[in-house]
């Protein structure tokens, strides 16, 4: 297994292709997800990221008593990582989140990853529980991603939470998230970037950005990061727009702006196929400019669908 940083170094300035997938809804087969990954393997992604989805709570009557039950709608991150590595011989990068985990549970999860031969992790805080107004860590869990980065870094130095003696060190390469258009909770981009620097100072080796549709936001963000001493690779995240509804929901969910030029083209379309094509063309233009700027990789948010990303990758790689 190879570290993301090593892939980037070995690429010697050539932009790599990578993807993020999401586990299927509980009860669905893995086959459909695999059939969407397969056509993208032609473009040789050295790594595939797999998202992690925390529990949600449902209210159910159990023995006549209304009971709050935790369920995870998209479990299976670890199993999917193992399947991908076995089937496609690529590195799988699980997302590891603070939400819903105590530090001890996190430690055990990281040990499972280590035993599986997984050497890359993307460390995240996670969002607030559904129905909550803000993120609340599980008792004994981490409140921010930088703390979890610190825990992984400590394990890399052979330090476990409660062991008296030094353990065999792990060797995780650590990625973290960043937001060219600011994380929604931060009062300013500058404040958000100070916290990003904290994650890098705690041990993050590379950064993956939230999706953006205006490359200027990414270029500006990278310039500002370099100015404050964030020097690790910053991988841009790209999502091809595919439906009219996304004009509304992507800004709402991900707190980003969709350029007027893209929005107006989408609004002129009278069917989804036409919108998809606009999304593909926009992402190709974004990709061309980003590749020209020698970005380390183009990281595609596939939402576990391959057709748009395949068309874009065919034009770019
Ligand atoms: P943090 O870096 O902890 O930042 C959260 C907020 O707190 C920011 O506003 C920051 O400015 C502020 N902050 C940070 N550190 C401190 C501090 N020490 N003190 C005070 N304030 C601080 N979510 C999932 O649940 N599963 C996934 O698989 C997943 N994958 C993602 C992949 C990418 C590439 C991205 C960009 C996001 C992903 N998310 C995922 C969403 C992510 O969990 C949310 O955006 C979450 O709200 C923030 O996570 P973070 O790691 O950036 O948090």
mmCIF file of C-alpha atoms and ligand atoms in Angstrom:
data_model
loop_
_atom_site.group_PDB
_atom_site.id
_atom_site.type_symbol
_atom_site.label_atom_id
_atom_site.label_comp_id
_atom_site.label_asym_id
_atom_site.label_seq_id
_atom_site.Cartn_x
_atom_site.Cartn_y
_atom_site.Cartn_z
ATOM 1 C CA UNK A 1 0.000 0.000 0.000
ATOM 2 C CA UNK A 2 1.244 3.457 -0.877
ATOM 3 C CA UNK A 3 0.785 6.803 0.794
ATOM 4 C CA UNK A 4 -1.130 9.574 -0.981
ATOM 5 C CA UNK A 5 1.864 11.872 -0.505
ATOM 6 C CA UNK A 6 4.076 9.301 -2.213
ATOM 7 C CA UNK A 7 1.681 9.037 -5.178
ATOM 8 C CA UNK A 8 1.786 12.810 -5.502
ATOM 9 C CA UNK A 9 5.579 12.920 -5.319
ATOM 10 C CA UNK A 10 5.971 10.118 -7.848
ATOM 11 C CA UNK A 11 3.575 11.870 -10.248
ATOM 12 C CA UNK A 12 6.235 14.616 -10.543
ATOM 13 C CA UNK A 13 3.789 17.420 -11.184
ATOM 14 C CA UNK A 14 1.394 15.407 -13.380
ATOM 15 C CA UNK A 15 -2.188 15.801 -12.158
ATOM 16 C CA UNK A 16 -3.673 12.531 -10.855
ATOM 17 C CA UNK A 17 -7.287 11.383 -11.132
ATOM 18 C CA UNK A 18 -9.096 10.320 -7.963
ATOM 19 C CA UNK A 19 -12.650 9.732 -6.814
ATOM 20 C CA UNK A 20 -14.838 9.714 -3.724
ATOM 21 C CA UNK A 21 -17.622 7.188 -3.374
ATOM 22 C CA UNK A 22 -20.366 6.821 -0.796
ATOM 23 C CA UNK A 23 -21.517 3.499 0.685
ATOM 24 C CA UNK A 24 -24.917 2.278 -0.547
ATOM 25 C CA UNK A 25 -28.012 2.613 1.608
ATOM 26 C CA UNK A 26 -28.321 -0.207 4.129
ATOM 27 C CA UNK A 27 -29.927 -3.244 2.493
ATOM 28 C CA UNK A 28 -28.584 -2.481 -1.000
ATOM 29 C CA UNK A 29 -26.042 -4.689 -2.750
ATOM 30 C CA UNK A 30 -22.456 -3.620 -3.204
ATOM 31 C CA UNK A 31 -22.575 -4.797 -6.830
ATOM 32 C CA UNK A 32 -24.163 -1.616 -8.132
ATOM 33 C CA UNK A 33 -21.517 0.571 -6.492
ATOM 34 C CA UNK A 34 -18.769 -1.637 -7.887
ATOM 35 C CA UNK A 35 -20.311 -1.411 -11.359
ATOM 36 C CA UNK A 36 -20.018 2.374 -11.143
ATOM 37 C CA UNK A 37 -16.391 2.245 -10.016
ATOM 38 C CA UNK A 38 -15.351 -0.227 -12.703
ATOM 39 C CA UNK A 39 -15.652 2.115 -15.730
ATOM 40 C CA UNK A 40 -13.535 4.710 -13.907
ATOM 41 C CA UNK A 41 -10.617 2.336 -13.331
ATOM 42 C CA UNK A 42 -9.553 2.978 -16.934
ATOM 43 C CA UNK A 43 -8.277 6.373 -15.717
ATOM 44 C CA UNK A 44 -6.099 4.697 -13.086
ATOM 45 C CA UNK A 45 -7.092 6.400 -9.859
ATOM 46 C CA UNK A 46 -4.280 5.535 -7.441
ATOM 47 C CA UNK A 47 -6.709 5.921 -4.570
ATOM 48 C CA UNK A 48 -10.447 5.918 -3.916
ATOM 49 C CA UNK A 49 -11.939 7.692 -0.925
ATOM 50 C CA UNK A 50 -14.892 6.172 0.900
ATOM 51 C CA UNK A 51 -17.125 8.396 3.022
ATOM 52 C CA UNK A 52 -18.241 7.568 6.564
ATOM 53 C CA UNK A 53 -21.821 8.144 7.701
ATOM 54 C CA UNK A 54 -22.644 8.519 11.353
ATOM 55 C CA UNK A 55 -25.739 7.268 13.097
ATOM 56 C CA UNK A 56 -29.106 8.970 12.976
ATOM 57 C CA UNK A 57 -31.810 8.475 15.575
ATOM 58 C CA UNK A 58 -35.322 7.184 14.984
ATOM 59 C CA UNK A 59 -38.135 7.017 17.524
ATOM 60 C CA UNK A 60 -39.739 3.560 17.823
ATOM 61 C CA UNK A 61 -42.179 1.928 20.212
ATOM 62 C CA UNK A 62 -40.339 -0.952 21.905
ATOM 63 C CA UNK A 63 -42.346 -2.984 24.479
ATOM 64 C CA UNK A 64 -44.854 -0.156 24.586
ATOM 65 C CA UNK A 65 -42.200 2.458 25.347
ATOM 66 C CA UNK A 66 -41.156 5.166 22.891
ATOM 67 C CA UNK A 67 -37.431 4.528 22.418
ATOM 68 C CA UNK A 68 -34.724 6.479 20.608
ATOM 69 C CA UNK A 69 -32.815 4.052 18.383
ATOM 70 C CA UNK A 70 -29.543 4.815 16.613
ATOM 71 C CA UNK A 71 -29.369 3.575 13.027
ATOM 72 C CA UNK A 72 -26.765 4.059 10.353
ATOM 73 C CA UNK A 73 -28.312 4.425 6.919
ATOM 74 C CA UNK A 74 -25.045 3.961 5.042
ATOM 75 C CA UNK A 75 -22.836 1.587 7.029
ATOM 76 C CA UNK A 76 -19.993 -0.419 5.533
ATOM 77 C CA UNK A 77 -17.133 2.045 4.995
ATOM 78 C CA UNK A 78 -14.507 -0.394 6.240
ATOM 79 C CA UNK A 79 -15.895 -3.381 4.318
ATOM 80 C CA UNK A 80 -16.125 -1.350 1.125
ATOM 81 C CA UNK A 81 -12.498 -0.258 1.540
ATOM 82 C CA UNK A 82 -11.431 -3.890 1.854
ATOM 83 C CA UNK A 83 -13.531 -4.910 -1.185
ATOM 84 C CA UNK A 84 -12.161 -2.113 -3.340
ATOM 85 C CA UNK A 85 -8.570 -2.946 -2.458
ATOM 86 C CA UNK A 86 -9.135 -6.595 -3.234
ATOM 87 C CA UNK A 87 -11.123 -6.119 -6.451
ATOM 88 C CA UNK A 88 -9.300 -3.179 -8.039
ATOM 89 C CA UNK A 89 -5.859 -3.292 -6.408
ATOM 90 C CA UNK A 90 -5.998 0.401 -5.521
ATOM 91 C CA UNK A 91 -5.591 2.160 -2.215
ATOM 92 C CA UNK A 92 -8.851 2.822 -0.419
ATOM 93 C CA UNK A 93 -8.956 5.866 1.830
ATOM 94 C CA UNK A 94 -11.623 5.642 4.521
ATOM 95 C CA UNK A 95 -12.999 8.844 5.968
ATOM 96 C CA UNK A 96 -12.669 8.788 9.755
ATOM 97 C CA UNK A 97 -14.936 11.150 11.668
ATOM 98 C CA UNK A 98 -15.129 12.454 15.231
ATOM 99 C CA UNK A 99 -18.947 12.391 15.404
ATOM 100 C CA UNK A 100 -20.393 9.396 17.220
ATOM 101 C CA UNK A 101 -17.016 8.035 18.350
ATOM 102 C CA UNK A 102 -15.265 8.043 21.704
ATOM 103 C CA UNK A 103 -11.488 8.274 21.473
ATOM 104 C CA UNK A 104 -11.256 4.610 22.468
ATOM 105 C CA UNK A 105 -13.645 3.566 19.679
ATOM 106 C CA UNK A 106 -11.608 5.637 17.251
ATOM 107 C CA UNK A 107 -8.441 3.916 18.397
ATOM 108 C CA UNK A 108 -9.985 0.484 17.779
ATOM 109 C CA UNK A 109 -11.233 1.569 14.342
ATOM 110 C CA UNK A 110 -7.754 2.811 13.418
ATOM 111 C CA UNK A 111 -6.252 -0.498 14.579
ATOM 112 C CA UNK A 112 -8.685 -2.325 12.247
ATOM 113 C CA UNK A 113 -7.554 -0.091 9.379
ATOM 114 C CA UNK A 114 -3.916 -0.757 10.221
ATOM 115 C CA UNK A 115 -4.467 -4.524 10.262
ATOM 116 C CA UNK A 116 -6.187 -4.289 6.874
ATOM 117 C CA UNK A 117 -3.107 -2.601 5.428
ATOM 118 C CA UNK A 118 -4.840 0.764 5.003
ATOM 119 C CA UNK A 119 -2.259 3.520 5.351
ATOM 120 C CA UNK A 120 -4.231 6.587 4.307
ATOM 121 C CA UNK A 121 -7.088 8.230 6.178
ATOM 122 C CA UNK A 122 -9.112 11.394 5.615
ATOM 123 C CA UNK A 123 -9.811 12.872 9.034
ATOM 124 C CA UNK A 124 -13.003 14.871 9.560
ATOM 125 C CA UNK A 125 -15.117 16.191 12.349
ATOM 126 C CA UNK A 126 -18.423 15.253 10.708
ATOM 127 C CA UNK A 127 -21.610 17.287 10.761
ATOM 128 C CA UNK A 128 -24.070 17.729 13.579
ATOM 129 C CA UNK A 129 -26.565 14.977 14.248
ATOM 130 C CA UNK A 130 -29.819 15.334 12.294
ATOM 131 C CA UNK A 131 -32.137 17.549 14.298
ATOM 132 C CA UNK A 132 -29.307 19.212 16.267
ATOM 133 C CA UNK A 133 -28.341 22.834 15.660
ATOM 134 C CA UNK A 134 -24.628 22.289 16.182
ATOM 135 C CA UNK A 135 -22.060 19.528 16.420
ATOM 136 C CA UNK A 136 -21.906 17.811 19.807
ATOM 137 C CA UNK A 137 -19.098 15.282 20.297
ATOM 138 C CA UNK A 138 -19.891 11.945 21.881
ATOM 139 C CA UNK A 139 -18.832 11.959 25.535
ATOM 140 C CA UNK A 140 -15.124 11.171 25.481
ATOM 141 C CA UNK A 141 -14.891 11.963 21.758
ATOM 142 C CA UNK A 142 -13.156 14.701 19.808
ATOM 143 C CA UNK A 143 -14.781 18.089 19.264
ATOM 144 C CA UNK A 144 -12.696 19.112 16.229
ATOM 145 C CA UNK A 145 -10.794 17.363 13.472
ATOM 146 C CA UNK A 146 -7.417 18.713 14.638
ATOM 147 C CA UNK A 147 -7.784 16.686 17.863
ATOM 148 C CA UNK A 148 -8.425 13.496 15.882
ATOM 149 C CA UNK A 149 -5.421 14.272 13.664
ATOM 150 C CA UNK A 150 -3.432 14.496 16.916
ATOM 151 C CA UNK A 151 -4.662 11.056 17.983
ATOM 152 C CA UNK A 152 -3.643 9.476 14.668
ATOM 153 C CA UNK A 153 -0.272 11.225 14.828
ATOM 154 C CA UNK A 154 0.260 9.876 18.357
ATOM 155 C CA UNK A 155 -0.506 6.338 17.132
ATOM 156 C CA UNK A 156 2.054 6.902 14.378
ATOM 157 C CA UNK A 157 4.534 7.530 17.190
ATOM 158 C CA UNK A 158 3.524 4.348 19.003
ATOM 159 C CA UNK A 159 1.431 6.106 21.641
ATOM 160 C CA UNK A 160 -1.962 4.578 22.419
ATOM 161 C CA UNK A 161 -4.526 6.134 24.752
ATOM 162 C CA UNK A 162 -4.178 3.983 27.840
ATOM 163 C CA UNK A 163 -1.205 1.685 27.268
ATOM 164 C CA UNK A 164 1.684 2.140 29.687
ATOM 165 C CA UNK A 165 4.320 0.868 27.278
ATOM 166 C CA UNK A 166 5.044 2.102 23.781
ATOM 167 C CA UNK A 167 3.206 0.199 21.038
ATOM 168 C CA UNK A 168 4.282 -0.663 17.539
ATOM 169 C CA UNK A 169 3.731 2.586 15.630
ATOM 170 C CA UNK A 170 1.195 2.850 12.803
ATOM 171 C CA UNK A 171 2.170 4.805 9.707
ATOM 172 C CA UNK A 172 -0.954 6.616 8.523
ATOM 173 C CA UNK A 173 -0.762 9.323 5.904
ATOM 174 C CA UNK A 174 -3.303 11.900 7.056
ATOM 175 C CA UNK A 175 -5.616 13.996 4.901
ATOM 176 C CA UNK A 176 -7.989 16.719 6.113
ATOM 177 C CA UNK A 177 -10.803 18.766 4.581
ATOM 178 C CA UNK A 178 -10.813 22.447 3.604
ATOM 179 C CA UNK A 179 -13.353 24.883 2.259
ATOM 180 C CA UNK A 180 -12.297 27.425 -0.407
ATOM 181 C CA UNK A 181 -15.612 29.219 0.207
ATOM 182 C CA UNK A 182 -15.295 28.931 4.027
ATOM 183 C CA UNK A 183 -16.792 26.340 6.363
ATOM 184 C CA UNK A 184 -20.289 27.508 7.230
ATOM 185 C CA UNK A 185 -19.647 27.749 10.973
ATOM 186 C CA UNK A 186 -16.531 29.916 10.719
ATOM 187 C CA UNK A 187 -16.990 33.670 11.090
ATOM 188 C CA UNK A 188 -14.461 34.384 8.335
ATOM 189 C CA UNK A 189 -12.322 32.541 5.793
ATOM 190 C CA UNK A 190 -9.254 33.772 7.677
ATOM 191 C CA UNK A 191 -10.444 32.183 10.932
ATOM 192 C CA UNK A 192 -11.297 28.948 9.130
ATOM 193 C CA UNK A 193 -7.830 28.902 7.575
ATOM 194 C CA UNK A 194 -6.199 29.393 10.967
ATOM 195 C CA UNK A 195 -7.969 26.238 12.130
ATOM 196 C CA UNK A 196 -6.927 24.490 8.922
ATOM 197 C CA UNK A 197 -3.331 25.390 9.748
ATOM 198 C CA UNK A 198 -3.871 23.885 13.183
ATOM 199 C CA UNK A 199 -4.839 20.589 11.488
ATOM 200 C CA UNK A 200 -1.717 20.700 9.338
ATOM 201 C CA UNK A 201 0.476 21.578 12.318
ATOM 202 C CA UNK A 202 -1.089 18.637 14.190
ATOM 203 C CA UNK A 203 0.144 16.303 11.438
ATOM 204 C CA UNK A 204 -2.016 16.473 8.290
ATOM 205 C CA UNK A 205 -0.037 15.554 5.179
ATOM 206 C CA UNK A 206 -2.474 16.722 2.526
ATOM 207 C CA UNK A 207 -5.776 18.551 2.084
ATOM 208 C CA UNK A 208 -8.863 17.808 -0.012
ATOM 209 C CA UNK A 209 -11.214 20.698 -0.723
ATOM 210 C CA UNK A 210 -14.944 20.913 -0.690
ATOM 211 C CA UNK A 211 -16.394 21.067 -4.209
ATOM 212 C CA UNK A 212 -16.360 24.451 -5.948
ATOM 213 C CA UNK A 213 -17.607 25.600 -9.348
ATOM 214 C CA UNK A 214 -15.435 28.685 -9.713
ATOM 215 C CA UNK A 215 -11.719 27.934 -10.006
ATOM 216 C CA UNK A 216 -10.829 31.449 -8.857
ATOM 217 C CA UNK A 217 -12.095 30.523 -5.386
ATOM 218 C CA UNK A 218 -9.653 27.595 -5.283
ATOM 219 C CA UNK A 219 -6.694 29.544 -6.666
ATOM 220 C CA UNK A 220 -7.313 32.386 -4.224
ATOM 221 C CA UNK A 221 -7.658 29.929 -1.342
ATOM 222 C CA UNK A 222 -4.412 28.116 -2.186
ATOM 223 C CA UNK A 223 -2.566 31.450 -2.438
ATOM 224 C CA UNK A 224 -3.864 32.497 0.996
ATOM 225 C CA UNK A 225 -2.956 29.101 2.483
ATOM 226 C CA UNK A 226 0.610 29.407 1.214
ATOM 227 C CA UNK A 227 0.820 32.926 2.676
ATOM 228 C CA UNK A 228 0.041 31.643 6.169
ATOM 229 C CA UNK A 229 2.414 28.699 5.906
ATOM 230 C CA UNK A 230 0.088 25.858 4.876
ATOM 231 C CA UNK A 231 2.468 24.138 2.497
ATOM 232 C CA UNK A 232 1.010 20.621 2.035
ATOM 233 C CA UNK A 233 -0.661 19.574 -1.252
ATOM 234 C CA UNK A 234 -4.212 20.937 -1.666
ATOM 235 C CA UNK A 235 -6.297 18.614 -3.855
ATOM 236 C CA UNK A 236 -9.295 20.302 -5.505
ATOM 237 C CA UNK A 237 -12.685 18.580 -5.254
ATOM 238 C CA UNK A 238 -14.890 18.658 -8.348
ATOM 239 C CA UNK A 239 -18.518 17.702 -8.700
ATOM 240 C CA UNK A 240 -20.304 17.694 -12.035
ATOM 241 C CA UNK A 241 -23.691 19.326 -11.703
ATOM 242 C CA UNK A 242 -26.433 16.983 -12.921
ATOM 243 C CA UNK A 243 -29.906 18.303 -12.074
ATOM 244 C CA UNK A 244 -31.823 21.579 -11.870
ATOM 245 C CA UNK A 245 -32.503 20.954 -8.187
ATOM 246 C CA UNK A 246 -28.775 20.967 -7.441
ATOM 247 C CA UNK A 247 -28.691 24.687 -8.241
ATOM 248 C CA UNK A 248 -30.604 25.075 -5.004
ATOM 249 C CA UNK A 249 -29.474 22.187 -2.823
ATOM 250 C CA UNK A 250 -25.707 22.278 -3.374
ATOM 251 C CA UNK A 251 -25.388 25.885 -2.090
ATOM 252 C CA UNK A 252 -27.755 25.008 0.749
ATOM 253 C CA UNK A 253 -25.948 21.841 1.870
ATOM 254 C CA UNK A 254 -22.361 22.731 1.044
ATOM 255 C CA UNK A 255 -22.426 26.515 1.470
ATOM 256 C CA UNK A 256 -20.942 27.374 -1.890
ATOM 257 C CA UNK A 257 -21.765 29.633 -4.830
ATOM 258 C CA UNK A 258 -22.758 28.439 -8.258
ATOM 259 C CA UNK A 259 -21.561 30.951 -10.864
ATOM 260 C CA UNK A 260 -24.345 32.813 -12.657
ATOM 261 C CA UNK A 261 -22.972 31.705 -16.051
ATOM 262 C CA UNK A 262 -23.424 28.035 -15.082
ATOM 263 C CA UNK A 263 -26.805 28.577 -13.427
ATOM 264 C CA UNK A 264 -28.237 30.417 -16.430
ATOM 265 C CA UNK A 265 -27.086 27.691 -18.862
ATOM 266 C CA UNK A 266 -28.709 25.056 -16.653
ATOM 267 C CA UNK A 267 -31.966 27.017 -16.447
ATOM 268 C CA UNK A 268 -32.204 27.120 -20.247
ATOM 269 C CA UNK A 269 -32.288 23.288 -20.412
ATOM 270 C CA UNK A 270 -35.612 21.514 -20.710
ATOM 271 C CA UNK A 271 -34.454 18.038 -19.655
ATOM 272 C CA UNK A 272 -32.004 16.359 -17.279
ATOM 273 C CA UNK A 273 -29.819 14.925 -20.046
ATOM 274 C CA UNK A 274 -29.133 18.449 -21.280
ATOM 275 C CA UNK A 275 -28.346 19.640 -17.745
ATOM 276 C CA UNK A 276 -25.979 16.738 -17.252
ATOM 277 C CA UNK A 277 -24.178 17.691 -20.450
ATOM 278 C CA UNK A 278 -23.789 21.287 -19.254
ATOM 279 C CA UNK A 279 -22.407 19.951 -15.952
ATOM 280 C CA UNK A 280 -19.917 17.764 -17.822
ATOM 281 C CA UNK A 281 -18.736 20.610 -20.037
ATOM 282 C CA UNK A 282 -18.357 22.954 -17.073
ATOM 283 C CA UNK A 283 -16.310 20.385 -15.142
ATOM 284 C CA UNK A 284 -14.109 19.744 -18.201
ATOM 285 C CA UNK A 285 -13.350 23.466 -18.417
ATOM 286 C CA UNK A 286 -12.621 23.588 -14.693
ATOM 287 C CA UNK A 287 -10.416 20.500 -15.007
ATOM 288 C CA UNK A 288 -8.441 21.855 -17.980
ATOM 289 C CA UNK A 289 -7.609 25.046 -16.130
ATOM 290 C CA UNK A 290 -6.734 23.201 -12.913
ATOM 291 C CA UNK A 291 -4.489 20.728 -14.745
ATOM 292 C CA UNK A 292 -2.774 23.631 -16.471
ATOM 293 C CA UNK A 293 -2.120 25.069 -13.017
ATOM 294 C CA UNK A 294 -0.480 21.739 -12.053
ATOM 295 C CA UNK A 295 -2.856 20.839 -9.244
ATOM 296 C CA UNK A 296 -1.800 17.582 -7.534
ATOM 297 C CA UNK A 297 -4.980 15.648 -8.425
ATOM 298 C CA UNK A 298 -8.527 16.213 -9.608
ATOM 299 C CA UNK A 299 -10.718 14.597 -6.998
ATOM 300 C CA UNK A 300 -14.229 13.835 -8.222
ATOM 301 C CA UNK A 301 -17.267 13.607 -6.006
ATOM 302 C CA UNK A 302 -18.991 10.815 -7.916
ATOM 303 C CA UNK A 303 -21.972 10.389 -5.579
ATOM 304 C CA UNK A 304 -21.384 6.761 -6.637
ATOM 305 C CA UNK A 305 -22.447 7.430 -10.250
ATOM 306 C CA UNK A 306 -19.889 7.028 -12.993
ATOM 307 C CA UNK A 307 -21.348 8.375 -16.251
ATOM 308 C CA UNK A 308 -20.607 12.115 -15.903
ATOM 309 C CA UNK A 309 -17.198 11.582 -14.297
ATOM 310 C CA UNK A 310 -16.297 9.072 -17.010
ATOM 311 C CA UNK A 311 -17.111 11.600 -19.730
ATOM 312 C CA UNK A 312 -15.053 14.269 -17.945
ATOM 313 C CA UNK A 313 -12.104 11.978 -17.297
ATOM 314 C CA UNK A 314 -12.127 10.863 -20.967
ATOM 315 C CA UNK A 315 -11.683 14.485 -21.976
ATOM 316 C CA UNK A 316 -8.977 15.255 -19.418
ATOM 317 C CA UNK A 317 -6.838 12.166 -18.774
HETATM 318 P P1 LIG B 1 -13.088 20.934 11.556
HETATM 319 O O1 LIG B 1 -11.789 21.089 10.867
HETATM 320 O O2 LIG B 1 -13.095 20.422 12.944
HETATM 321 O O3 LIG B 1 -13.815 22.352 11.498
HETATM 322 C C1 LIG B 1 -15.186 22.499 11.853
HETATM 323 C C2 LIG B 1 -15.498 23.960 12.147
HETATM 324 O O4 LIG B 1 -14.912 24.344 13.398
HETATM 325 C C3 LIG B 1 -14.942 24.968 11.129
HETATM 326 O O5 LIG B 1 -15.835 26.031 11.057
HETATM 327 C C4 LIG B 1 -13.612 25.414 11.734
HETATM 328 O O6 LIG B 1 -13.268 26.725 11.335
HETATM 329 C C5 LIG B 1 -13.908 25.343 13.230
HETATM 330 N N1 LIG B 1 -12.779 24.827 14.023
HETATM 331 C C6 LIG B 1 -11.885 23.890 13.655
HETATM 332 N N2 LIG B 1 -11.031 23.621 14.678
HETATM 333 C C7 LIG B 1 -11.428 24.405 15.721
HETATM 334 C C8 LIG B 1 -10.959 24.543 17.053
HETATM 335 N N3 LIG B 1 -9.928 23.845 17.492
HETATM 336 N N4 LIG B 1 -11.615 25.426 17.868
HETATM 337 C C9 LIG B 1 -12.675 26.149 17.398
HETATM 338 N N5 LIG B 1 -13.154 26.049 16.138
HETATM 339 C C10 LIG B 1 -12.541 25.175 15.311
HETATM 340 N N6 LIG B 1 -18.734 14.337 6.716
HETATM 341 C C11 LIG B 1 -19.033 13.080 7.125
HETATM 342 O O7 LIG B 1 -19.824 12.921 8.062
HETATM 343 N N7 LIG B 1 -18.495 11.984 6.512
HETATM 344 C C12 LIG B 1 -17.617 12.081 5.486
HETATM 345 O O8 LIG B 1 -17.159 11.068 4.966
HETATM 346 C C13 LIG B 1 -17.258 13.392 5.034
HETATM 347 N N8 LIG B 1 -16.356 13.568 4.027
HETATM 348 C C14 LIG B 1 -15.968 14.831 3.678
HETATM 349 C C15 LIG B 1 -14.951 14.988 2.702
HETATM 350 C C16 LIG B 1 -14.535 16.263 2.334
HETATM 351 C C17 LIG B 1 -13.425 16.407 1.329
HETATM 352 C C18 LIG B 1 -15.147 17.415 2.907
HETATM 353 C C19 LIG B 1 -14.724 18.783 2.471
HETATM 354 C C20 LIG B 1 -16.146 17.255 3.863
HETATM 355 C C21 LIG B 1 -16.558 15.983 4.270
HETATM 356 N N9 LIG B 1 -17.526 15.787 5.271
HETATM 357 C C22 LIG B 1 -17.853 14.518 5.688
HETATM 358 C C23 LIG B 1 -18.207 16.928 5.878
HETATM 359 C C24 LIG B 1 -17.499 17.448 7.139
HETATM 360 O O9 LIG B 1 -17.531 16.460 8.158
HETATM 361 C C25 LIG B 1 -18.222 18.713 7.598
HETATM 362 O O10 LIG B 1 -18.010 19.749 6.687
HETATM 363 C C26 LIG B 1 -17.953 19.165 9.032
HETATM 364 O O11 LIG B 1 -18.917 20.164 9.357
HETATM 365 C C27 LIG B 1 -16.578 19.792 9.239
HETATM 366 O O12 LIG B 1 -15.591 18.869 9.207
HETATM 367 P P2 LIG B 1 -14.048 19.296 9.297
HETATM 368 O O13 LIG B 1 -13.249 18.083 9.414
HETATM 369 O O14 LIG B 1 -13.704 20.261 8.238
HETATM 370 O O15 LIG B 1 -14.087 20.036 10.741
#
